[in-house]
Coordinates of C-alpha atoms and ligand atoms in Angstrom, one line a residue:
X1 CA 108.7 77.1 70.7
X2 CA 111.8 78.6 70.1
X3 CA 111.7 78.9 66.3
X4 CA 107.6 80.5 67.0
X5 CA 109.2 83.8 68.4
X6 CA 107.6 86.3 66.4
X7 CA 109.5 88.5 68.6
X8 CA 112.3 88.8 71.3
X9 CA 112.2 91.7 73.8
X10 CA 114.8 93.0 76.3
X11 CA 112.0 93.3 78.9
X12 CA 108.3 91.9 79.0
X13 CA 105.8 92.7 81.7
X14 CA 102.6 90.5 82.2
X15 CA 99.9 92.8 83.1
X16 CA 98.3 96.0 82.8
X17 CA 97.6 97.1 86.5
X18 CA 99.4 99.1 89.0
X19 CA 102.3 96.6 89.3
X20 CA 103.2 96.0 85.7
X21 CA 102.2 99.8 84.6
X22 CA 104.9 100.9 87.2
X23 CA 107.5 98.1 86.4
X24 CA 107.0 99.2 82.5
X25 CA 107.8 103.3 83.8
X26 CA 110.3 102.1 85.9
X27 CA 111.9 100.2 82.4
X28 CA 111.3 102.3 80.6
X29 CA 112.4 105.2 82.2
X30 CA 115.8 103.6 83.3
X31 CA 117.1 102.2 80.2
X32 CA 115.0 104.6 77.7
X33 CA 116.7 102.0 74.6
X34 CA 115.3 99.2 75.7
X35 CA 113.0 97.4 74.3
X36 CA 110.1 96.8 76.4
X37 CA 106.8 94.6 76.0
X38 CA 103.6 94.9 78.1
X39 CA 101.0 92.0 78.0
X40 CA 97.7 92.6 79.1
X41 CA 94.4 90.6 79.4
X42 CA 92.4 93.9 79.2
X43 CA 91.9 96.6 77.1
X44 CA 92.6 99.3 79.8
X45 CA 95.6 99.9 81.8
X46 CA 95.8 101.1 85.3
X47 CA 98.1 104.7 85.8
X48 CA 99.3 106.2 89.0
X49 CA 98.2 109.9 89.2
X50 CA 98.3 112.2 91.6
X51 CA 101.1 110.8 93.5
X52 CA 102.1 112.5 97.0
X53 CA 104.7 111.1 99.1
X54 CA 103.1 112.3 102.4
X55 CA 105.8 111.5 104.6
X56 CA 109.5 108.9 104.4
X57 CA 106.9 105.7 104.0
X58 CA 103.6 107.4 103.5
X59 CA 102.1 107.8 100.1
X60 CA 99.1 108.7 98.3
X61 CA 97.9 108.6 94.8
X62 CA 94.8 108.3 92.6
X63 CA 94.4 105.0 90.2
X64 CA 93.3 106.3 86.5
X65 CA 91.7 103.3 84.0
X66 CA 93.5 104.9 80.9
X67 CA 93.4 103.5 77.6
X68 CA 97.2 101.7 76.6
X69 CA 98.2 104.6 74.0
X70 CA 98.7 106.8 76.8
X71 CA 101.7 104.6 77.6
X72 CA 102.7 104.0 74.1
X73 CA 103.0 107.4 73.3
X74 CA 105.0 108.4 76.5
X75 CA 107.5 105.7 75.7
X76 CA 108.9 104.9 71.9
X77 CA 110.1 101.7 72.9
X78 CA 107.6 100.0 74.4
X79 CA 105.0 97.9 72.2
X80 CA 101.5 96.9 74.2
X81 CA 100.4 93.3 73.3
X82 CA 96.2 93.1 74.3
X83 CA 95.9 88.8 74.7
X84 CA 96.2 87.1 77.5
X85 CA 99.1 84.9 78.8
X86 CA 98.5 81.8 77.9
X87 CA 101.4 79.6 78.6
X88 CA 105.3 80.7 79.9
X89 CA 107.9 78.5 78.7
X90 CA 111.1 79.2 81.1
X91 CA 113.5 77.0 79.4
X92 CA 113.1 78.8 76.2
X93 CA 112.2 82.5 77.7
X94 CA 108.7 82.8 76.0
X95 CA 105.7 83.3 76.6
X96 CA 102.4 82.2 74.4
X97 CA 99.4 84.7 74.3
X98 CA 95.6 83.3 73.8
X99 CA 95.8 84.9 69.6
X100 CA 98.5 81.9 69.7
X101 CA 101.5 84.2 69.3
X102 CA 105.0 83.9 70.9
X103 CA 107.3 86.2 72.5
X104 CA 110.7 85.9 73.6
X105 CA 112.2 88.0 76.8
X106 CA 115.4 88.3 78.3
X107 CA 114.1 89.4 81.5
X108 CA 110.1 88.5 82.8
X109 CA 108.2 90.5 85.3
X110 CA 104.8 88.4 85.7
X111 CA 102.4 91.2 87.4
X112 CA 99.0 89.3 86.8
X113 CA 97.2 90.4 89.9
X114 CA 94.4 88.3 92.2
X115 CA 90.8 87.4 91.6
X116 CA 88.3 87.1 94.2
X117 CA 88.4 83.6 96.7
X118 CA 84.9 83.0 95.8
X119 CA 82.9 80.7 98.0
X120 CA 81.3 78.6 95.1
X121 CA 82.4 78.5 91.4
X122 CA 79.7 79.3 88.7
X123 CA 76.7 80.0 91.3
X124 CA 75.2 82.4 89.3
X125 CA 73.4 84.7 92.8
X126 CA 77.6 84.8 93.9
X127 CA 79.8 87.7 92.9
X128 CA 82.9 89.0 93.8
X129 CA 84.1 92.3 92.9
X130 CA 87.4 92.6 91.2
X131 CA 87.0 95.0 88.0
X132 CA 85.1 97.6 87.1
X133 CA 83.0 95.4 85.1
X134 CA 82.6 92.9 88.3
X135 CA 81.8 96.5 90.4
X136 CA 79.3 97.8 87.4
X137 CA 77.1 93.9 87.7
X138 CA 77.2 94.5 91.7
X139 CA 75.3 97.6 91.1
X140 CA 73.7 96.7 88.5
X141 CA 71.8 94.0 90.5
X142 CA 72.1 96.0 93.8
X143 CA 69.4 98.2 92.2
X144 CA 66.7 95.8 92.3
X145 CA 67.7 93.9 95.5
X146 CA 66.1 94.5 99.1
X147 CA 68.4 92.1 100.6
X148 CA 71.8 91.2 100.3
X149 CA 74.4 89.1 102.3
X150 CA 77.9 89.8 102.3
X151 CA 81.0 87.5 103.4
X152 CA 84.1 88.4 104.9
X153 CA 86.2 91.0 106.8
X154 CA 88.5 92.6 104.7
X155 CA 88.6 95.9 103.4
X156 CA 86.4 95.3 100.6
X157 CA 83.6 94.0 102.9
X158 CA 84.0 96.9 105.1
X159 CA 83.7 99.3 102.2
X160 CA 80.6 97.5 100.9
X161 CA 78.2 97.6 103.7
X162 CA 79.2 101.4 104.5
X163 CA 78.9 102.3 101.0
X164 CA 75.6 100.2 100.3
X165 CA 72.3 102.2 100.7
X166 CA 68.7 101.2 100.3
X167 CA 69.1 97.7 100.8
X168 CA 69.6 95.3 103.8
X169 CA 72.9 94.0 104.1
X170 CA 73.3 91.1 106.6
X171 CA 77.4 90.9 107.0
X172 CA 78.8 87.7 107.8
X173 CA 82.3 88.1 109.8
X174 CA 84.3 84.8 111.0
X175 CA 86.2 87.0 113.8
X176 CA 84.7 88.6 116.7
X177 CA 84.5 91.8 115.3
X178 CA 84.4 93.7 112.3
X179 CA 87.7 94.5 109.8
X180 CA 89.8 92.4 111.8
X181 CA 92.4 92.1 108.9
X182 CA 93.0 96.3 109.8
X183 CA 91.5 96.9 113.2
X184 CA 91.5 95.7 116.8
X185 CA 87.6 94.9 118.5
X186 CA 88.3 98.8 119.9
X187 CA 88.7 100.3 116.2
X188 CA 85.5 98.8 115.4
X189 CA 83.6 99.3 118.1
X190 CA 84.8 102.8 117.5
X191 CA 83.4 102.5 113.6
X192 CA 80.1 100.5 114.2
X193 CA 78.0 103.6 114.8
X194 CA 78.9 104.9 111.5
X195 CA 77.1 102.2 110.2
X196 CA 73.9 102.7 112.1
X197 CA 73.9 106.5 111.0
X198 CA 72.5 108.1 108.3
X199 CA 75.6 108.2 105.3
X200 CA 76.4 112.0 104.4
X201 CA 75.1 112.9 101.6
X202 CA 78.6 113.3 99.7
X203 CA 82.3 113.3 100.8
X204 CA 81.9 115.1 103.9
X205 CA 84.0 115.8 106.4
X206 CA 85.3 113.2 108.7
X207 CA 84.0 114.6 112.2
X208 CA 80.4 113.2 112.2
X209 CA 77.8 115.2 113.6
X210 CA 75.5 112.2 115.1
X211 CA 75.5 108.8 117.0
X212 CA 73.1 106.4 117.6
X213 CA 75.5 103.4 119.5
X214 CA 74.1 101.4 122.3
X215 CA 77.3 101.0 124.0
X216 CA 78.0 104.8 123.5
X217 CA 81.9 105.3 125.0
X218 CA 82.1 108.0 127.2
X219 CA 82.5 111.5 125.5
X220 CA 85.6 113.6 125.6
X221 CA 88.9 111.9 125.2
X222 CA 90.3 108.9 127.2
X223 CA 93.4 107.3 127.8
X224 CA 94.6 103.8 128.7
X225 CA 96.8 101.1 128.8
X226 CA 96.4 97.7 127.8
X227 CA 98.6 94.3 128.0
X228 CA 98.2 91.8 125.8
X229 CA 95.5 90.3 128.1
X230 CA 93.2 93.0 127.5
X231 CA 93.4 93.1 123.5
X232 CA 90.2 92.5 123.2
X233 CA 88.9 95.9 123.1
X234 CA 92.0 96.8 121.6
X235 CA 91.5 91.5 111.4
X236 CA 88.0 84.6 87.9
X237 CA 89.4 84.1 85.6
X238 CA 93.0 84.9 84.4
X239 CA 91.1 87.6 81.7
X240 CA 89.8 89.6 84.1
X241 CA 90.8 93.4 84.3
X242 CA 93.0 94.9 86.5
X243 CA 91.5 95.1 90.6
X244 CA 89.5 98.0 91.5
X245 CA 91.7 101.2 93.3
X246 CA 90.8 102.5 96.5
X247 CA 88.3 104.9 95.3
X248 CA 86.3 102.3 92.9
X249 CA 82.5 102.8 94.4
X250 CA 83.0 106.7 93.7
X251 CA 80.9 107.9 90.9
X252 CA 78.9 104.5 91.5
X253 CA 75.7 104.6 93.2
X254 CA 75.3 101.8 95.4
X255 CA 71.9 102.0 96.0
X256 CA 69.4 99.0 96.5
X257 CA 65.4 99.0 95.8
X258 CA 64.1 100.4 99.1
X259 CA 63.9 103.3 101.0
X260 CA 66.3 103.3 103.6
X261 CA 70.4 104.6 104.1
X262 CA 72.0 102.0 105.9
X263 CA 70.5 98.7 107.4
X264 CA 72.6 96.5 108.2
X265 CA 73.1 93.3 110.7
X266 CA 76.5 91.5 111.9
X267 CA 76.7 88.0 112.0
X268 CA 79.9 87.3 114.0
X269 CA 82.2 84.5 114.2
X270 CA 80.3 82.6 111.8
X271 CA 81.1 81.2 108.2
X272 CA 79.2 80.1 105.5
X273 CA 78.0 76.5 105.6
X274 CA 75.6 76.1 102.5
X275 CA 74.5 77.9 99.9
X276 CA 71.1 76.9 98.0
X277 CA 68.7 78.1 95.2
X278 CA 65.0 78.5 95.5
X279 CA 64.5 75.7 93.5
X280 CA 67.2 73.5 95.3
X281 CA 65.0 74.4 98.4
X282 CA 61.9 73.5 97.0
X283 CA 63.5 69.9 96.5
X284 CA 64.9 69.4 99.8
X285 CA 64.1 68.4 103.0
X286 CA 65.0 72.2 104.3
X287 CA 61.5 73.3 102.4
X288 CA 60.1 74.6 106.0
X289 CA 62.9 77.3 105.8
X290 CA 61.2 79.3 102.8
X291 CA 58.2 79.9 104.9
X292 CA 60.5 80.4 107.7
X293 CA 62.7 82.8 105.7
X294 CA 60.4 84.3 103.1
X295 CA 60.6 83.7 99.2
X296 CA 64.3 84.6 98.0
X297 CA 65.8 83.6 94.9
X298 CA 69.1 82.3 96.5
X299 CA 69.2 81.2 100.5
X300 CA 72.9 81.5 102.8
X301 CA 73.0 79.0 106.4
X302 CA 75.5 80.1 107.9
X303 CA 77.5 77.9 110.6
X304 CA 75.8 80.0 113.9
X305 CA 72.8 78.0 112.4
X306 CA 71.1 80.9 111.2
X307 CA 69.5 81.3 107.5
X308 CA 69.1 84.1 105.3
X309 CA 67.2 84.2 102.0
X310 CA 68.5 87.4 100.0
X311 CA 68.3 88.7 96.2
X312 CA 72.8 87.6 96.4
X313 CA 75.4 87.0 98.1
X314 CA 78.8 89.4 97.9
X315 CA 82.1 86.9 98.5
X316 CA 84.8 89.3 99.3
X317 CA 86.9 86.8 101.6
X318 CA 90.3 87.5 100.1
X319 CA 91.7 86.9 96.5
X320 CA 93.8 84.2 95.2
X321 CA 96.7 85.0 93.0
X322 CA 96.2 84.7 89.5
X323 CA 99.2 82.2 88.5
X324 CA 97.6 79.6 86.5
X325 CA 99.2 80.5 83.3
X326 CA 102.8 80.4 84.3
X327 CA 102.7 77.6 86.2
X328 CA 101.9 74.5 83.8
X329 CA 105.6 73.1 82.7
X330 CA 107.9 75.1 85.0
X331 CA 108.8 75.0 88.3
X332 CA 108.2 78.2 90.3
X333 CA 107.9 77.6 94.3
X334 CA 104.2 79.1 95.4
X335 CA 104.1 80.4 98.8
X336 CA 101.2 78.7 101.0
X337 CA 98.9 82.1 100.3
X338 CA 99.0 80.6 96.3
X339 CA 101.5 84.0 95.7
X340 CA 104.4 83.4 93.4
X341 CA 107.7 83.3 96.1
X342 CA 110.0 86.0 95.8
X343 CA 113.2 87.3 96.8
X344 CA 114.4 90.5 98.1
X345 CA 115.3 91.3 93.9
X346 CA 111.9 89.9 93.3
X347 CA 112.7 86.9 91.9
X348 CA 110.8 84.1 91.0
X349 CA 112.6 80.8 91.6
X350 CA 113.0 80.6 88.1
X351 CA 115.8 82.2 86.0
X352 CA 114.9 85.8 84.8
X353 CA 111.4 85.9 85.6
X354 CA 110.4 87.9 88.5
X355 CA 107.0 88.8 90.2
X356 CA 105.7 91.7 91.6
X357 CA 102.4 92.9 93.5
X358 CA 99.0 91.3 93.7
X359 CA 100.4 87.9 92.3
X360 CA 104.0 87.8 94.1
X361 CA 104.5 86.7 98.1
X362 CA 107.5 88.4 99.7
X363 CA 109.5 85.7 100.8
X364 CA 112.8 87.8 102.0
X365 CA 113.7 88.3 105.2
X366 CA 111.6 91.0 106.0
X367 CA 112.5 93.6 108.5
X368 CA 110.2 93.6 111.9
X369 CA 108.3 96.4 111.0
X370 CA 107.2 95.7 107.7
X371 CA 104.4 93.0 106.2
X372 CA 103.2 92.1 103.0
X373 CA 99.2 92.7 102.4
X374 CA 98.0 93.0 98.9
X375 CA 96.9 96.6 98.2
X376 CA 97.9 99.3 95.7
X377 CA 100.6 101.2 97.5
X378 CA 102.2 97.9 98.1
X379 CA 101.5 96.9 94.4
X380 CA 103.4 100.1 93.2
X381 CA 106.2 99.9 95.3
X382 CA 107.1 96.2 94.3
X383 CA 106.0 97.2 90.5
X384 CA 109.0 100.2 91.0
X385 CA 111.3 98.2 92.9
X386 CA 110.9 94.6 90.1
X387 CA 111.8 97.3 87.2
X388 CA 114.8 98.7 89.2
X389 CA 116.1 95.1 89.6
X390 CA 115.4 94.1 86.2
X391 CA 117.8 97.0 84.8
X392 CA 120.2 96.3 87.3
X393 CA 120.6 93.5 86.8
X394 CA 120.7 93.6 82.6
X395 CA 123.3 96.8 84.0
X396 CA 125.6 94.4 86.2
X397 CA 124.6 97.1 88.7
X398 CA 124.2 96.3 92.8
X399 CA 120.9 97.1 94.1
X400 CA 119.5 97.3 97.7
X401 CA 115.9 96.3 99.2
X402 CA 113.8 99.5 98.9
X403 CA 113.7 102.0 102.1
X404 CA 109.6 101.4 101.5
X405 CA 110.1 97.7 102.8
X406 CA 111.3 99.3 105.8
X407 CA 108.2 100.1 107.2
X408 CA 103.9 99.3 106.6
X409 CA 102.4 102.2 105.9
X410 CA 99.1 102.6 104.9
X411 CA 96.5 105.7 104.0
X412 CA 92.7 104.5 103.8
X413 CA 89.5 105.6 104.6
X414 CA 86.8 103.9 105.9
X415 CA 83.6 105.0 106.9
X416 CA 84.0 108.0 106.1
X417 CA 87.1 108.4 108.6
X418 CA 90.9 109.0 107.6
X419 CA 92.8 105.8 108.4
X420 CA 96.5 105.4 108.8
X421 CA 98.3 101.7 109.6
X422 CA 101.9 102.0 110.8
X423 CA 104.7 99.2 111.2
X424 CA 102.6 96.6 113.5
X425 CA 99.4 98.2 114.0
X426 CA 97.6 94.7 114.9
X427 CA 100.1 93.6 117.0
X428 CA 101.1 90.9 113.9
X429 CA 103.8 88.0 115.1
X430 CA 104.4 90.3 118.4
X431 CA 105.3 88.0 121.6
X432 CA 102.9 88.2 125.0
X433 CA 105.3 91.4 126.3
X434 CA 104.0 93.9 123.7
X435 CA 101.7 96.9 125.1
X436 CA 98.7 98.7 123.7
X437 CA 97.9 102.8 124.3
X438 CA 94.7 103.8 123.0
X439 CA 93.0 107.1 123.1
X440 CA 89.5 107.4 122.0
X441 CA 87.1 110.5 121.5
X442 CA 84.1 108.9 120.4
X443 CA 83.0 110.4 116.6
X444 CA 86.4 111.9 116.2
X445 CA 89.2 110.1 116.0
X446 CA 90.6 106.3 117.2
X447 CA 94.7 106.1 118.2
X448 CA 96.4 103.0 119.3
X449 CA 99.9 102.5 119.7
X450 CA 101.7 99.2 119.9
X451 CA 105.2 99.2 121.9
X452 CA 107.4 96.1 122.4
X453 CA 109.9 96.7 125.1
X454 CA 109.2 100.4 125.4
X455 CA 109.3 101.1 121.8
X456 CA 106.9 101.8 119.0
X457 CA 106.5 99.1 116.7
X458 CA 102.7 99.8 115.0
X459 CA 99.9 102.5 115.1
X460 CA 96.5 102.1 114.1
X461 CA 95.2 106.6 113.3
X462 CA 91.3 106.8 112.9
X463 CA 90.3 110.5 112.0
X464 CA 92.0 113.9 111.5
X465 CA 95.0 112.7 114.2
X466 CA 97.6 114.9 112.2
X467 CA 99.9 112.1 114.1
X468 CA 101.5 110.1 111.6
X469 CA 104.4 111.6 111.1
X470 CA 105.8 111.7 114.2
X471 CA 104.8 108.3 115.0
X472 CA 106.6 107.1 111.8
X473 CA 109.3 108.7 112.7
X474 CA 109.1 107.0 116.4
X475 CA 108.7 103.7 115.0
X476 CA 111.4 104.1 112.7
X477 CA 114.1 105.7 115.4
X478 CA 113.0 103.1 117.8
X479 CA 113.3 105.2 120.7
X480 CA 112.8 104.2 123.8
X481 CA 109.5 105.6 125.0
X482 CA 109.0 104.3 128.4
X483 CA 109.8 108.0 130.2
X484 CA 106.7 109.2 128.9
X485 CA 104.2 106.3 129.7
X486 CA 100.8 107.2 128.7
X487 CA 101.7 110.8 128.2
X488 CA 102.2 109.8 124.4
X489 CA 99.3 109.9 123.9
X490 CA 98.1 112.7 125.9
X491 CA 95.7 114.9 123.8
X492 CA 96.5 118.2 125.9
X493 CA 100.1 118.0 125.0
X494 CA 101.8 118.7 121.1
X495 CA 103.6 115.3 120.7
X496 CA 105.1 117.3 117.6
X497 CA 106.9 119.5 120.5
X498 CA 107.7 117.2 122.8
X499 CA 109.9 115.1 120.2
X500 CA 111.2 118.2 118.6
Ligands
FAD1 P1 95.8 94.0 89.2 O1 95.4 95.5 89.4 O2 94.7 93.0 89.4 O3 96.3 93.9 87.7 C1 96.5 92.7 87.1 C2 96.6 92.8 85.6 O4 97.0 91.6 85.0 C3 95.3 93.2 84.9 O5 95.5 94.2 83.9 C4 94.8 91.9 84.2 O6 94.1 92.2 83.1 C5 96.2 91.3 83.9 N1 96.2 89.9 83.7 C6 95.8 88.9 84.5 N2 96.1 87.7 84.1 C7 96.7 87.9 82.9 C8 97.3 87.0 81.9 N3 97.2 85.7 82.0 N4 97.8 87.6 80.8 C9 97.9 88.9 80.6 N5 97.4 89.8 81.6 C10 96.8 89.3 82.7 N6 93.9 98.4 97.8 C11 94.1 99.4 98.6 O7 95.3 99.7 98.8 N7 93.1 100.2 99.1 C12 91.8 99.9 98.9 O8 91.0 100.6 99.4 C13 91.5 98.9 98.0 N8 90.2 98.6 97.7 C14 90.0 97.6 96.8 C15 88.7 97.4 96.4 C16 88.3 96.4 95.5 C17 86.9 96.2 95.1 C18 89.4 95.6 95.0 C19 89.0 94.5 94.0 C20 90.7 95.8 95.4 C21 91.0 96.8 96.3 N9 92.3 97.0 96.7 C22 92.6 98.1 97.5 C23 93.4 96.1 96.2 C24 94.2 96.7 95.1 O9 93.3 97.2 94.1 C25 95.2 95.7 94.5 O10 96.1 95.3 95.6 C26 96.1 96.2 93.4 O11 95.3 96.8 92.4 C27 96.9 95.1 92.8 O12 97.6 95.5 91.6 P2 98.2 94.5 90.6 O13 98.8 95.3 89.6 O14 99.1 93.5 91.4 O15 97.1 93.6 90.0

């Protein structure tokens, strides 16, 4: 291998999405002579614009496809290599692209992302969405369908069967309610009507102007406690492109064949048991269900012993990280989530090659407040931070875990609503002795707090709260709130004042 090198850089960066475009700035940036290299699968890379630190944890920015020169020209030293990984040699610091040619590195960042856990390999009426070109075939065959069925409870579910229109969506959730992996059962019972409204027309603003819920909570605003008892109420390929950001479906139309805004059903608590064709149907013993469930091309049983026929089904039940390449012949230690382990430098186990967003799992000691979950802000910060150890460690300079691994913090929307996730917002790893506030105006706005021994450790902010900073700042001062009881959240006094 070692006498293939066509090339030996200081620095090379597998991937061309948020993490390994902000590990290459951070490079790049920090030791301008360096000599970096930036492999990527696709011919696109993934820029952070926009970028707004909103307050000590809280950040927003926009995710731009733009093509590679942009880069290029921005930095003289680094060279863009378009071919997938192939194979990583660790012994000898290389790494063999799929055009069969060889690079050598001093220092590896492997930033190859996730692809979609999909229920069934190569059934061709399953898709997950990933990449623009996965999100372009969704709509491409959402246009002709009348009926789709989508699986799991994650963000991109929840995004999928608000933003879908014209077509019946039956959702499939294993949990008890919907979005458990960002809400409580009293965020979503909050957010269910939005789904049986009419969708506004286009980004409107977040107070909505009608309800149609059955189990309509009380107007006007309400406060009250809740122990732990009482929670109920209150979770491809290695060539594929870089995962969609936040904003993916905009610009999109997700619109199905009929004529309808949204339609759709909850399955709860249930999983999918078997999935089978028309034609594997018309062979079976099951034939009694077409009649029963009309003529589909593709048929979902799910395990509350209910069938659906639909045009397809959506898998969005989580990704699995896209390490394939680099295992074969090396001996990186994979976290139980299939993540690359690293450390608090973000570092694999293997000399000079670290990891860093989609495809890494934090395995540091991490402080209480803070948890790992694979989205973009998360993938940018551990994209910065990899590139600031990199150079400090080619510098012999110290370096400290990031301030941003302090705290979670998280700015969303869904439904149409602003969302904001603090510290433990779902009461993750708590003990029995943690308390929940809530305050809920119905069609306005959603706030929970989470306190463990009289102090804030997690906030869940659904609408225009304008509370997020002060609770940041409560959860990180860990003051001790029990003085003011349910008063914090008291809607007729300015927290902002009271904490001044
Ligand atoms: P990716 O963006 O996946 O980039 C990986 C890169 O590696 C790609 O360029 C790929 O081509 C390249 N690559 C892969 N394998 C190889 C190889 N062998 N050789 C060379 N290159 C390779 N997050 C949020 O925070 N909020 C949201 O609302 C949100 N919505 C989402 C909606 C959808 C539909 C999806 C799919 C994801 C969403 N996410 C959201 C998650 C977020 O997009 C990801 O967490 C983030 O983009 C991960 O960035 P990354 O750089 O680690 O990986």
């Amino acid at each position: 291998m070692e006498n293939k090198k066509e090339k030996t850089f200081q620095f090379v960066v597998v991937g061309g999405g948020i993490a390994g475009v902000t590990c290459v700035e951070q490079l790049s940036s920090q030791i301008p002579s360096a000599d970096v290299a930036l492999i990527t699968a696709g011919p696109h890379i993934k820029a952070v614009t926009n970028y707004k630190q909103v307050s000590r944890t809280l950040e927003e920015f926009d995710v731009e496809e733009q093509p590679s020169s942009v880069l290029e020209e921005k930095f003289p030293n680094l060279t863009i290599i378009h071919s997938a990984v192939k194979s990583l040699h660790t012994k000898s610091h290389c790494v063999e692209t799929a055009d069969g040619r060889v690079f050598g590195y001093k220092k590896l960042c492997i930033c190859s992302g996730a692809r979609p856990k999909l229920l069934t390999q190569d059934n061709p009426y399953m898709l997950g969405i990933r990449d623009t070109d996965s999100a372009q075939e969704f709509q491409k065959r959402l246009s002709k369908a009348k009926r789709i069925v989508i699986v799991g409870n994650g963000g991109i579910a929840l995004e999928l069967v608000y933003e879908v229109e014209g077509c019946e969506v039956i959702w499939a959730v294993k949990d008890k309610a919907i979005g458990n992996t960002f809400f409580d059962a009293g965020a979503a019972q909050f957010l269910i009507p939005s789904l049986e409204a009419d969708k506004p027309q286009a980004a409107a603003p977040c107070k909505r102007p009608r309800f149609t819920t059955e189990e309509a909570a009380p107007g006007g605003s309400h406060i009250f406690t809740a122990d732990r008892s009482s929670q109920a109420y209150g979770h491809g390929p290695t060539d594929s492109g870089s995962a969609l950001g936040p904003d993916w479906h905009e610009g999109i139309a997700l619109r199905g064949a009929e004529q309808v805004s949204h339609r759709v059903s909850v399955e709860y608590q249930c999983e999918v048991e078997k999935i089978f064709t028309c034609e594997e149907l018309h062979k079976s013993p099951e034939q009694t269900l077409r009649t029963e469930c009309g003529d589909w091309p593709v048929y979902v049983r799910l395990t509350n012993a209910q069938t659906f026929g639909c045009d397809f089904v959506v898998s969005a039940t989580g990704v699995v990280p896209n390490t394939e390449p680099f295992l074969q012949g090396n001996t990186f230690v994979v976290a139980d989530d299939g993540g690359l382990q690293v450390d608090d430098h973000m570092m694999t186990s293997e000399a000079d090659v670290y990891a860093a967003g989609d495809v890494c799992t934090a395995c540091w000691e991490q402080s209480p407040l803070w948890q790992q979950m694979r989205l973009w802000t998360q993938a940018r910060q551990m994209g910065w931070y990899a590139g600031r150890c990199m150079a400090a460690h080619i510098l012999s300079e110290p370096v400290e875990l990031d301030f941003c691994f302090e705290l979670f913090s998280h700015i969303t929307k869904f439904f149409n609503y602003k969302v904001v996730l603090l510290g433990k917002f779902n009461s993750q790893g708590l003990g029995p002795d943690h308390e929940l506030l809530v305050r809920c105006t119905k069609g306005q706005e959603y706030v929970k707090v989470v306190l463990s021994g009289g102090r804030m450790v997690g906030a869940v902010l659904i609408g225009e709260t304008d509370l997020e900073e002060t609770f940041e700042n409560l959860i990180l001062n860990q003051m001790d709130l029990t003085p003011y009881g349910e008063e914090l959240l008291n809607p007729d006094i300015d927290i902002e004042d009271y904490f001044d």
